[in-house]
Short mmCIF file of C-alpha atoms and ligand atoms in Angstrom, two decimals:
data_model
loop_
_atom_site.label_atom_id
_atom_site.label_comp_id
_atom_site.label_asym_id
_atom_site.label_seq_id
_atom_site.Cartn_x
_atom_site.Cartn_y
_atom_site.Cartn_z
CA MET C 1106 53.11 25.58 -34.65
CA SER C 1107 55.44 25.04 -31.75
CA GLU C 1108 56.26 21.48 -30.81
CA VAL C 1109 53.24 19.54 -29.62
CA ARG C 1110 53.64 18.42 -26.02
CA THR C 1111 50.95 16.37 -24.33
CA ARG C 1112 50.86 14.88 -20.88
CA PHE C 1113 49.22 12.05 -19.04
CA ALA C 1114 48.87 13.04 -15.40
CA PRO C 1115 47.51 10.11 -13.41
CA SER C 1116 47.06 10.09 -9.66
CA PRO C 1117 48.55 6.93 -8.17
CA THR C 1118 45.39 5.20 -6.98
CA GLY C 1119 46.59 1.62 -7.24
CA TYR C 1120 45.12 0.43 -10.48
CA MET C 1121 44.65 1.63 -14.04
CA HIS C 1122 41.03 2.37 -14.80
CA ILE C 1123 40.44 1.84 -18.48
CA GLY C 1124 38.97 5.34 -18.69
CA ASN C 1125 42.35 6.66 -17.59
CA LEU C 1126 44.15 4.34 -19.93
CA ARG C 1127 42.01 5.63 -22.77
CA THR C 1128 42.92 9.22 -21.81
CA ALA C 1129 46.59 8.17 -21.87
CA LEU C 1130 46.08 6.57 -25.27
CA TYR C 1131 44.47 9.63 -26.87
CA THR C 1132 47.10 11.84 -25.24
CA TYR C 1133 49.90 9.67 -26.62
CA ILE C 1134 48.32 9.46 -30.07
CA ILE C 1135 47.94 13.23 -30.36
CA ALA C 1136 51.60 13.75 -29.45
CA LYS C 1137 52.82 11.14 -31.90
CA LYS C 1138 50.49 12.17 -34.69
CA TYR C 1139 51.99 15.64 -34.69
CA GLY C 1140 55.57 14.53 -34.13
CA GLY C 1141 55.52 15.80 -30.56
CA LYS C 1142 56.38 14.61 -27.07
CA PHE C 1143 54.34 12.53 -24.66
CA ILE C 1144 55.01 13.36 -21.02
CA LEU C 1145 54.18 11.40 -17.90
CA ARG C 1146 53.52 13.36 -14.75
CA ILE C 1147 52.58 11.71 -11.49
CA GLU C 1148 50.01 13.74 -9.54
CA ASP C 1149 50.55 12.51 -6.02
CA THR C 1150 49.81 15.60 -3.97
CA ASP C 1151 46.69 14.07 -2.49
CA GLN C 1152 48.65 12.08 0.08
CA GLU C 1153 45.52 10.61 1.64
CA ARG C 1154 44.79 8.77 -1.57
CA TYR C 1155 48.36 7.59 -1.98
CA VAL C 1156 48.68 3.85 -2.49
CA GLU C 1157 51.97 1.99 -2.14
CA GLY C 1158 53.21 0.54 -5.43
CA ALA C 1159 50.67 2.52 -7.44
CA VAL C 1160 53.29 4.35 -9.46
CA ASP C 1161 54.75 1.04 -10.58
CA THR C 1162 51.32 -0.03 -11.77
CA ILE C 1163 51.18 3.08 -13.91
CA TYR C 1164 54.63 2.43 -15.41
CA ARG C 1165 53.92 -1.24 -15.97
CA THR C 1166 50.57 -0.67 -17.62
CA LEU C 1167 51.73 2.06 -19.97
CA ARG C 1168 54.77 0.02 -21.00
CA ALA C 1169 52.67 -3.12 -21.48
CA VAL C 1170 50.54 -1.34 -24.03
CA GLY C 1171 53.40 0.50 -25.70
CA LEU C 1172 52.58 4.02 -24.52
CA ASN C 1173 56.19 4.95 -23.88
CA TRP C 1174 56.76 8.42 -22.52
CA ASP C 1175 59.45 10.77 -23.78
CA GLU C 1176 59.76 12.54 -20.45
CA GLY C 1177 58.77 11.38 -17.00
CA PRO C 1178 59.92 10.57 -13.49
CA ASP C 1179 62.09 7.59 -14.41
CA VAL C 1180 63.32 8.71 -17.83
CA GLY C 1181 63.97 12.35 -16.95
CA GLY C 1182 63.66 15.34 -19.24
CA ASP C 1183 64.24 19.08 -19.26
CA TYR C 1184 61.06 20.02 -17.42
CA GLY C 1185 61.29 17.95 -14.25
CA PRO C 1186 60.75 16.95 -11.61
CA TYR C 1187 57.84 14.98 -13.04
CA VAL C 1188 56.42 13.90 -9.71
CA GLN C 1189 54.16 16.57 -8.32
CA SER C 1190 55.11 16.08 -4.68
CA GLU C 1191 58.70 16.92 -5.64
CA ARG C 1192 57.59 20.28 -7.00
CA MET C 1193 56.24 21.78 -3.81
CA GLY C 1194 58.49 24.85 -3.65
CA ILE C 1195 57.43 25.79 -7.16
CA PHE C 1196 53.74 26.03 -6.31
CA LYS C 1197 54.20 28.29 -3.33
CA LYS C 1198 56.36 30.63 -5.35
CA TYR C 1199 53.77 30.89 -8.11
CA ALA C 1200 50.89 31.28 -5.66
CA ILE C 1201 52.65 34.25 -4.08
CA GLU C 1202 53.42 35.63 -7.52
CA LEU C 1203 49.73 35.39 -8.37
CA VAL C 1204 48.83 37.30 -5.21
CA GLU C 1205 51.20 40.04 -6.32
CA LYS C 1206 49.63 40.07 -9.79
CA GLY C 1207 46.17 40.48 -8.28
CA GLY C 1208 44.85 37.07 -9.26
CA ALA C 1209 44.85 35.53 -5.78
CA TYR C 1210 44.72 36.48 -2.10
CA TYR C 1211 45.60 35.22 1.37
CA CYS C 1212 42.75 33.79 3.38
CA PHE C 1213 43.07 33.31 7.12
CA CYS C 1214 39.60 31.94 7.82
CA ASP C 1215 39.77 29.01 10.19
CA LYS C 1216 37.95 25.70 9.93
CA ASP C 1217 35.22 26.69 12.37
CA ARG C 1218 34.25 29.77 10.43
CA LEU C 1219 34.20 27.87 7.14
CA THR C 1220 32.17 25.03 8.60
CA GLU C 1221 29.64 27.45 9.99
CA LEU C 1222 29.48 29.35 6.73
CA LYS C 1223 28.79 26.17 4.86
CA ALA C 1224 26.06 25.14 7.27
CA VAL C 1225 24.35 28.53 7.00
CA GLN C 1226 24.50 28.44 3.20
CA GLU C 1227 23.19 24.90 3.04
CA ALA C 1228 20.34 25.74 5.39
CA ALA C 1229 19.44 28.66 3.13
CA GLY C 1230 19.51 26.37 0.12
CA ILE C 1231 22.42 28.10 -1.63
CA SER C 1232 25.30 26.06 -2.97
CA PRO C 1233 28.28 26.49 -0.65
CA MET C 1234 30.81 29.03 -1.78
CA TYR C 1235 33.49 30.97 0.05
CA ASP C 1236 32.04 34.36 1.05
CA ARG C 1237 35.21 36.26 0.18
CA HIS C 1238 35.65 37.37 3.78
CA CYS C 1239 39.43 37.85 3.41
CA ARG C 1240 39.37 39.18 -0.13
CA ASN C 1241 39.69 42.80 0.82
CA LEU C 1242 42.10 42.69 3.76
CA SER C 1243 44.55 45.56 3.70
CA LYS C 1244 48.25 45.01 3.07
CA GLU C 1245 48.96 45.79 6.72
CA GLU C 1246 46.33 43.41 8.05
CA ILE C 1247 47.76 40.63 5.91
CA GLN C 1248 51.33 41.34 6.95
CA ALA C 1249 50.38 41.39 10.61
CA LYS C 1250 48.69 38.00 10.36
CA LEU C 1251 51.61 36.53 8.42
CA ASP C 1252 54.05 37.89 11.00
CA ALA C 1253 51.95 36.36 13.76
CA GLY C 1254 52.20 33.00 12.02
CA THR C 1255 48.43 32.69 11.43
CA PRO C 1256 47.77 29.70 9.18
CA TYR C 1257 46.56 30.69 5.73
CA VAL C 1258 45.51 29.39 2.38
CA ILE C 1259 45.79 31.22 -0.93
CA ARG C 1260 42.57 31.58 -2.91
CA GLN C 1261 41.86 32.48 -6.49
CA LYS C 1262 40.44 35.98 -6.98
CA ILE C 1263 37.63 35.40 -9.44
CA PRO C 1264 36.31 38.57 -11.13
CA LEU C 1265 33.06 39.57 -9.47
CA GLU C 1266 31.27 40.39 -12.70
CA GLY C 1267 31.26 39.45 -16.34
CA THR C 1268 31.71 36.08 -17.99
CA THR C 1269 34.55 33.75 -18.82
CA THR C 1270 34.72 31.81 -22.06
CA PHE C 1271 36.99 28.93 -22.79
CA HIS C 1272 37.39 26.82 -25.85
CA ASP C 1273 37.36 23.04 -25.98
CA GLU C 1274 38.37 21.33 -29.22
CA LEU C 1275 35.40 19.02 -28.87
CA PHE C 1276 32.76 20.96 -27.02
CA GLY C 1277 33.46 24.32 -28.64
CA ASP C 1278 33.14 27.62 -26.75
CA ILE C 1279 31.71 27.44 -23.26
CA THR C 1280 30.80 30.61 -21.38
CA VAL C 1281 30.01 30.91 -17.69
CA GLU C 1282 29.00 33.79 -15.44
CA ASN C 1283 31.91 34.66 -13.15
CA SER C 1284 29.47 35.12 -10.29
CA THR C 1285 28.91 31.35 -10.28
CA LEU C 1286 32.61 30.59 -9.75
CA ASP C 1287 34.01 30.00 -6.27
CA ASP C 1288 37.18 31.70 -4.99
CA GLN C 1289 38.71 28.27 -4.77
CA ILE C 1290 41.76 27.35 -2.74
CA LEU C 1291 44.96 27.21 -4.76
CA LEU C 1292 47.47 26.58 -1.99
CA LYS C 1293 46.43 24.70 1.12
CA ALA C 1294 47.43 25.53 4.69
CA ASP C 1295 50.13 22.84 4.57
CA GLY C 1296 51.69 24.51 1.55
CA MET C 1297 50.44 21.84 -0.85
CA PRO C 1298 48.71 23.01 -4.01
CA THR C 1299 45.23 21.85 -4.91
CA TYR C 1300 44.84 19.98 -8.14
CA ASN C 1301 43.13 23.06 -9.53
CA PHE C 1302 46.27 25.11 -9.13
CA ALA C 1303 48.94 22.50 -9.70
CA ASN C 1304 47.60 21.37 -13.06
CA VAL C 1305 47.75 24.90 -14.45
CA VAL C 1306 51.23 25.67 -13.14
CA ASP C 1307 52.63 22.32 -14.19
CA ASP C 1308 51.06 22.34 -17.62
CA HIS C 1309 52.47 25.78 -18.23
CA LEU C 1310 55.94 25.06 -16.90
CA MET C 1311 56.12 21.80 -18.81
CA GLY C 1312 55.16 23.54 -22.03
CA ILE C 1313 52.04 21.46 -22.53
CA THR C 1314 50.20 22.38 -25.72
CA HIS C 1315 47.25 19.95 -25.57
CA VAL C 1316 45.47 18.91 -22.39
CA VAL C 1317 43.43 15.73 -22.78
CA ARG C 1318 41.38 14.70 -19.76
CA GLY C 1319 38.01 13.44 -18.59
CA ASN C 1320 35.11 15.82 -18.95
CA GLU C 1321 34.56 15.87 -15.20
CA TYR C 1322 37.08 18.73 -15.39
CA LEU C 1323 35.02 20.67 -17.93
CA ALA C 1324 33.20 22.68 -15.26
CA SER C 1325 36.52 23.81 -13.74
CA ALA C 1326 38.09 24.84 -17.02
CA PRO C 1327 36.85 28.48 -16.83
CA LYS C 1328 38.67 28.88 -13.52
CA TYR C 1329 41.82 27.47 -15.09
CA ASN C 1330 41.51 29.96 -17.93
CA LEU C 1331 41.26 32.80 -15.43
CA LEU C 1332 44.45 31.54 -13.82
CA TYR C 1333 46.30 31.42 -17.14
CA GLU C 1334 45.08 34.95 -17.87
CA ALA C 1335 46.09 36.28 -14.46
CA PHE C 1336 49.57 34.90 -14.95
CA GLY C 1337 49.67 36.16 -18.51
CA TRP C 1338 50.28 32.63 -19.81
CA GLU C 1339 49.07 31.02 -23.02
CA VAL C 1340 46.11 28.66 -22.58
CA PRO C 1341 46.70 25.15 -23.96
CA LYS C 1342 44.24 23.40 -26.25
CA TYR C 1343 41.68 21.47 -24.24
CA ILE C 1344 40.17 18.16 -25.24
CA HIS C 1345 37.75 16.92 -22.61
CA VAL C 1346 36.62 13.39 -23.33
CA ALA C 1347 33.30 11.86 -22.32
CA PRO C 1348 33.27 9.07 -19.72
CA ILE C 1349 33.06 5.33 -20.27
CA MET C 1350 29.83 3.96 -18.87
CA LYS C 1351 28.73 0.50 -17.84
CA ASP C 1352 25.25 1.35 -19.06
CA LYS C 1353 23.16 4.47 -19.59
CA HIS C 1354 23.17 5.46 -15.94
CA ASN C 1355 26.25 3.97 -14.30
CA LYS C 1356 29.89 4.74 -14.77
CA LEU C 1357 32.20 1.84 -15.35
CA SER C 1358 33.71 1.22 -11.95
CA LYS C 1359 36.30 -1.17 -10.63
CA ARG C 1360 33.54 -3.01 -8.82
CA ASN C 1361 32.13 -4.21 -12.15
CA GLY C 1362 35.36 -6.15 -12.61
CA ASP C 1363 35.81 -4.81 -16.13
CA ALA C 1364 37.11 -1.39 -15.32
CA SER C 1365 40.75 -2.07 -14.64
CA PHE C 1366 43.37 -2.94 -17.19
CA GLU C 1367 44.92 -5.56 -14.95
CA ASP C 1368 41.57 -7.29 -14.40
CA LEU C 1369 41.08 -7.54 -18.13
CA VAL C 1370 44.57 -8.95 -18.64
CA ALA C 1371 43.93 -11.47 -15.87
CA LYS C 1372 40.74 -12.51 -17.62
CA GLY C 1373 42.74 -13.36 -20.70
CA TYR C 1374 42.52 -10.30 -22.90
CA LEU C 1375 45.55 -9.30 -24.96
CA SER C 1376 46.87 -5.83 -24.29
CA GLU C 1377 46.81 -4.98 -28.03
CA ALA C 1378 43.15 -5.93 -28.17
CA ILE C 1379 42.33 -3.89 -25.07
CA ILE C 1380 44.03 -0.84 -26.52
CA ASN C 1381 42.30 -1.31 -29.85
CA TYR C 1382 38.92 -1.64 -28.18
CA ILE C 1383 39.26 1.30 -25.81
CA ALA C 1384 40.40 3.51 -28.69
CA LEU C 1385 36.96 2.89 -30.18
CA LEU C 1386 35.21 3.80 -26.93
CA GLY C 1387 34.60 7.43 -27.72
CA TRP C 1388 36.37 7.72 -31.05
CA ALA C 1389 34.96 6.68 -34.41
CA PRO C 1390 37.28 5.84 -37.29
CA LYS C 1391 36.22 7.19 -40.68
CA GLY C 1392 35.56 3.85 -42.40
CA GLU C 1393 34.14 0.49 -41.38
CA ARG C 1394 37.43 -0.92 -40.24
CA GLU C 1395 37.81 -1.57 -36.53
CA ILE C 1396 41.07 -3.43 -36.05
CA PHE C 1397 43.99 -1.06 -35.57
CA SER C 1398 47.46 -1.50 -34.18
CA LEU C 1399 48.90 1.41 -32.20
CA PRO C 1400 50.82 2.83 -35.21
CA GLU C 1401 47.66 2.51 -37.29
CA LEU C 1402 45.68 4.34 -34.63
CA ILE C 1403 48.17 7.19 -34.77
CA GLU C 1404 47.68 7.27 -38.52
CA GLU C 1405 43.86 7.16 -38.45
CA PHE C 1406 43.08 9.23 -35.38
CA GLU C 1407 41.44 12.63 -35.77
CA ILE C 1408 40.35 14.78 -32.85
CA ASP C 1409 37.04 15.50 -34.60
CA GLY C 1410 36.29 11.78 -34.57
CA LEU C 1411 35.95 11.94 -30.77
CA SER C 1412 32.46 11.73 -29.36
CA LYS C 1413 30.86 14.17 -26.97
CA SER C 1414 28.52 11.57 -25.55
CA PRO C 1415 29.48 8.86 -23.09
CA ALA C 1416 30.65 5.54 -24.48
CA ILE C 1417 29.13 2.30 -23.27
CA PHE C 1418 31.58 -0.48 -22.48
CA ASP C 1419 30.48 -3.53 -24.44
CA PRO C 1420 32.14 -6.72 -23.14
CA LEU C 1421 30.95 -8.72 -26.15
CA LYS C 1422 32.60 -6.35 -28.55
CA LEU C 1423 35.83 -6.52 -26.56
CA ARG C 1424 35.63 -10.32 -26.74
CA ALA C 1425 35.11 -10.25 -30.48
CA ILE C 1426 38.10 -7.94 -30.99
CA ASN C 1427 40.20 -10.07 -28.65
CA GLY C 1428 39.20 -13.12 -30.71
CA GLU C 1429 40.44 -11.41 -33.86
CA TYR C 1430 43.78 -10.68 -32.23
CA ILE C 1431 44.03 -14.26 -30.99
CA ARG C 1432 43.39 -15.69 -34.44
CA ALA C 1433 46.02 -13.39 -35.89
CA LEU C 1434 48.73 -14.70 -33.53
CA SER C 1435 51.30 -17.12 -34.90
CA PRO C 1436 50.63 -20.68 -33.66
CA GLU C 1437 53.81 -20.49 -31.56
CA LYS C 1438 52.82 -17.23 -29.93
CA PHE C 1439 49.32 -18.52 -29.27
CA ALA C 1440 50.72 -21.68 -27.69
CA GLU C 1441 52.94 -19.57 -25.47
CA TYR C 1442 49.98 -17.49 -24.22
CA ALA C 1443 47.69 -20.52 -23.91
CA GLU C 1444 50.15 -22.75 -22.05
CA PRO C 1445 49.49 -21.44 -18.50
CA TYR C 1446 45.73 -21.67 -19.04
CA ILE C 1447 46.00 -25.23 -20.34
CA ARG C 1448 48.26 -26.10 -17.44
CA GLN C 1449 45.62 -24.97 -14.97
CA VAL C 1450 43.78 -28.21 -15.63
CA VAL C 1451 46.11 -30.41 -17.66
CA ARG C 1452 48.98 -31.74 -15.63
CA SER C 1453 49.70 -34.94 -17.50
CA ASP C 1454 52.61 -35.38 -19.83
CA VAL C 1455 50.86 -34.26 -23.00
CA ASP C 1456 52.00 -31.94 -25.73
CA THR C 1457 50.37 -28.61 -24.86
CA ALA C 1458 51.31 -27.16 -28.24
CA LYS C 1459 49.10 -29.77 -29.89
CA ILE C 1460 46.23 -28.83 -27.60
CA ALA C 1461 46.86 -25.15 -28.28
CA ALA C 1462 46.65 -25.76 -32.02
CA LEU C 1463 43.09 -27.00 -31.53
CA LEU C 1464 42.14 -24.02 -29.42
CA GLN C 1465 43.32 -21.06 -31.41
CA ASN C 1466 40.30 -20.75 -33.69
CA ARG C 1467 37.81 -21.26 -30.93
CA THR C 1468 39.17 -19.00 -28.24
CA GLU C 1469 38.03 -15.42 -27.74
CA VAL C 1470 39.38 -15.02 -24.21
CA PHE C 1471 42.18 -17.10 -22.73
CA SER C 1472 40.38 -17.64 -19.45
CA GLU C 1473 37.85 -19.90 -21.18
CA ILE C 1474 40.55 -22.38 -22.14
CA PRO C 1475 40.55 -24.49 -18.94
CA GLU C 1476 36.89 -25.47 -19.25
CA GLN C 1477 37.52 -26.60 -22.82
CA VAL C 1478 40.37 -28.93 -21.99
CA ASP C 1479 39.42 -30.17 -18.55
CA PHE C 1480 38.61 -33.66 -19.94
CA ILE C 1481 42.15 -34.35 -21.06
CA ASP C 1482 43.62 -35.42 -17.74
CA GLU C 1483 40.53 -37.03 -16.44
CA MET C 1484 37.41 -38.31 -18.11
CA PRO C 1485 34.46 -36.43 -16.59
CA ASP C 1486 31.31 -38.14 -15.41
CA TYR C 1487 28.97 -37.64 -18.29
CA ASP C 1488 25.38 -38.06 -19.24
CA LEU C 1489 24.82 -40.94 -21.65
CA SER C 1490 22.15 -38.93 -23.41
CA LEU C 1491 25.08 -37.25 -25.15
CA TYR C 1492 25.09 -40.25 -27.49
CA GLU C 1493 21.62 -39.34 -28.68
CA ASN C 1494 22.17 -37.03 -31.59
CA LYS C 1495 19.36 -36.60 -34.11
CA LYS C 1496 21.51 -35.08 -36.81
CA MET C 1497 24.08 -37.86 -36.57
CA LYS C 1498 21.30 -40.43 -36.20
CA THR C 1499 23.00 -41.90 -33.18
CA ASN C 1500 21.75 -43.22 -29.84
CA ARG C 1501 22.98 -45.53 -27.10
CA GLU C 1502 22.44 -48.65 -29.20
CA THR C 1503 24.30 -47.28 -32.22
CA ALA C 1504 27.04 -46.12 -29.87
CA VAL C 1505 27.51 -49.66 -28.60
CA ASP C 1506 27.68 -50.88 -32.19
CA ALA C 1507 30.13 -48.18 -33.30
CA LEU C 1508 32.41 -48.50 -30.28
CA THR C 1509 32.42 -52.30 -30.38
CA ARG C 1510 33.48 -52.17 -34.04
CA ALA C 1511 36.02 -49.40 -33.52
CA LEU C 1512 37.70 -51.02 -30.55
CA PRO C 1513 39.57 -53.84 -32.37
CA VAL C 1514 40.54 -51.40 -35.13
CA LEU C 1515 42.11 -49.12 -32.56
CA GLU C 1516 43.68 -51.94 -30.62
CA ALA C 1517 45.40 -53.01 -33.80
CA ILE C 1518 47.20 -49.70 -34.03
CA SER C 1519 50.49 -49.87 -32.21
CA GLU C 1520 51.79 -47.27 -29.80
CA SER C 1521 54.35 -46.03 -32.32
CA GLU C 1522 51.80 -45.65 -35.10
CA TRP C 1523 49.34 -43.85 -32.87
CA ASN C 1524 48.84 -40.50 -34.56
CA PHE C 1525 46.18 -38.45 -36.24
CA GLN C 1526 46.80 -39.73 -39.76
CA VAL C 1527 46.77 -43.41 -38.92
CA LEU C 1528 43.73 -43.05 -36.68
CA HIS C 1529 41.98 -41.15 -39.44
CA ASP C 1530 42.78 -43.67 -42.18
CA ARG C 1531 41.91 -46.81 -40.18
CA LEU C 1532 38.65 -45.44 -38.85
CA PHE C 1533 37.60 -44.25 -42.29
CA GLU C 1534 38.26 -47.75 -43.61
CA LEU C 1535 35.95 -49.04 -40.91
CA ILE C 1536 33.28 -46.45 -41.73
CA ALA C 1537 33.41 -47.46 -45.41
CA GLU C 1538 33.21 -51.12 -44.51
CA MET C 1539 30.21 -50.53 -42.24
CA GLY C 1540 28.50 -48.41 -44.89
CA VAL C 1541 27.50 -45.78 -42.31
CA LYS C 1542 27.79 -42.01 -42.14
CA ASN C 1543 31.02 -40.66 -40.57
CA GLY C 1544 29.15 -39.29 -37.58
CA TYR C 1545 27.75 -42.72 -36.77
CA VAL C 1546 31.19 -43.79 -35.61
CA LEU C 1547 32.95 -40.51 -34.92
CA TRP C 1548 30.30 -38.82 -32.78
CA SER C 1549 30.07 -41.78 -30.43
CA LEU C 1550 33.81 -42.20 -30.31
CA ARG C 1551 34.37 -38.56 -29.46
CA VAL C 1552 31.77 -38.66 -26.69
CA ALA C 1553 33.21 -41.92 -25.39
CA ILE C 1554 36.71 -40.47 -24.98
CA SER C 1555 35.84 -36.90 -23.93
CA GLY C 1556 32.49 -37.11 -22.17
CA LYS C 1557 31.63 -33.74 -23.63
CA GLN C 1558 29.22 -32.39 -26.18
CA PHE C 1559 31.70 -29.89 -27.53
CA THR C 1560 35.45 -30.28 -27.61
CA PRO C 1561 38.31 -28.56 -29.34
CA GLY C 1562 39.19 -30.95 -32.13
CA GLY C 1563 37.46 -34.17 -33.11
CA ALA C 1564 37.90 -37.83 -32.17
CA PHE C 1565 41.23 -38.26 -33.98
CA GLU C 1566 42.87 -35.21 -32.44
CA ILE C 1567 41.67 -36.10 -28.97
CA ALA C 1568 42.74 -39.72 -29.28
CA GLU C 1569 46.16 -38.63 -30.43
CA ILE C 1570 46.57 -36.20 -27.53
CA ILE C 1571 45.40 -38.47 -24.73
CA GLY C 1572 47.31 -41.43 -26.21
CA ARG C 1573 46.60 -45.07 -26.99
CA ASP C 1574 46.21 -46.49 -23.49
CA GLU C 1575 43.94 -43.77 -22.25
CA THR C 1576 41.80 -43.89 -25.40
CA LEU C 1577 41.26 -47.64 -25.13
CA LYS C 1578 40.61 -47.41 -21.43
CA ARG C 1579 37.97 -44.73 -21.93
CA ILE C 1580 36.22 -46.72 -24.66
CA HIS C 1581 36.04 -49.81 -22.45
CA ARG C 1582 34.67 -47.76 -19.61
CA SER C 1583 32.08 -46.08 -21.81
CA LEU C 1584 30.98 -49.44 -23.22
CA GLU C 1585 30.47 -50.73 -19.70
CA MET C 1586 28.38 -47.71 -18.77
CA LEU C 1587 26.32 -48.07 -21.94
CA ALA C 1588 25.72 -51.77 -21.27
CA VAL C 1589 24.41 -50.99 -17.79
CA SER C 1590 22.13 -48.27 -19.05
CA ILE C 1591 20.64 -50.27 -21.90
CA ALA C 1592 20.08 -53.46 -19.86
N1 LIG Z 2768 45.47 13.68 -11.70
C1 LIG Z 2768 44.26 13.92 -12.40
C2 LIG Z 2768 43.48 12.63 -12.50
O1 LIG Z 2768 44.04 11.57 -12.36
C3 LIG Z 2768 44.61 14.41 -13.79
C4 LIG Z 2768 43.60 15.20 -14.47
C5 LIG Z 2768 44.25 15.87 -15.68
O2 LIG Z 2768 44.61 15.16 -16.62
O3 LIG Z 2768 44.41 17.10 -15.67
O4 LIG Z 2768 42.27 12.68 -12.70
#
């Protein structure tokens, strides 16, 4: 087999849809699995859709997830240029060559005629198709119009009869009647190619062996095959992948807020976790295992594990996978990622690494960190019913008892001794002395200094983090509130 060469050919639309990222991922994996090359080609010929900075988003995203290209606009290669708009001369040359080979023809129909044609066809209930008006112009007629400078497009000359079959690695052989295929435009009046033409020419010239793309292109594939045949070029292997859906009926779109890679990163998902999850959206590994690094994906991936049916994006599953990646981080790395999220709500001079240590096992998405640590800087207003806990057998009265007993014990601990171990030992001495369950003291204490039902870490950790003064101050305040409510 000749060297495998795959390409990712995004249009610069301004953001990376995760469906596109998944296409890039499968494309990359196939190249690497077979020791081949992964090529990046920017398809920017649709100037109306061009968005400033969009190419940088593509570079940034692919690099962030480790899909490094072997050839592309910024890294070069032997098959450039890799930006479609820089290849304009090439397309015109090949379009004219195709006319000479009998696979295409000049069309001089103007807008008015085409608009009218479309209206007539629609009124008659037939799907609009070019009526091949210019298909049989004589050589002389064509030359005369060209000489007169009449604007023209070049159209594909689809065989009038018979069928065309193409092969997809996933969907198998697909056959269509040629009579259903439109003589589509290959080269527009402004000399720009349509996607339908450019993708074939570029894939051929860049030596692409495997084309991976969304199955919205499946219906056009027969026309591409006819182009390859008319040129006498070898057809690449096609792998059309099914879309990613929000649910049974709706595609995942940017409006859902989950569809773009950058949105997910901003929500606190790790790029490794995103890649791992989207690999599973449409591809099933052989065993039960679901956590794969990029090199492991290359190892495990098989084209026949791809699914023909749409995949449903499951945010809970993504969370769970993200949680696994978070737990697998070293404490230092986790603290580094968590720091900006902690700092959104904690501005005081506390040790964020200590807070991070409490969060690692209970975080699935970084963006949920602020709400977990928002009590550290400032004690929230809280409902005193939090002291009523059936399991711990506590209520407001027991809270007053526990806090009143704990207060002198805590006050006796000096600033320099104030740490988890000392707090733990002294309070356990008190618990033993009182002959009560741990929760009797510790539940009330934790509520009194956090004002929350759930917190990362228990009373000792929180007391250590917020410090001696703040702990004592919060206990006094809570005792006052309890006194008022009981009286
Ligand atoms: N530029 C096309 C897109 O972004 C590429 C399709 C293809 O991979 O051939 O949808």
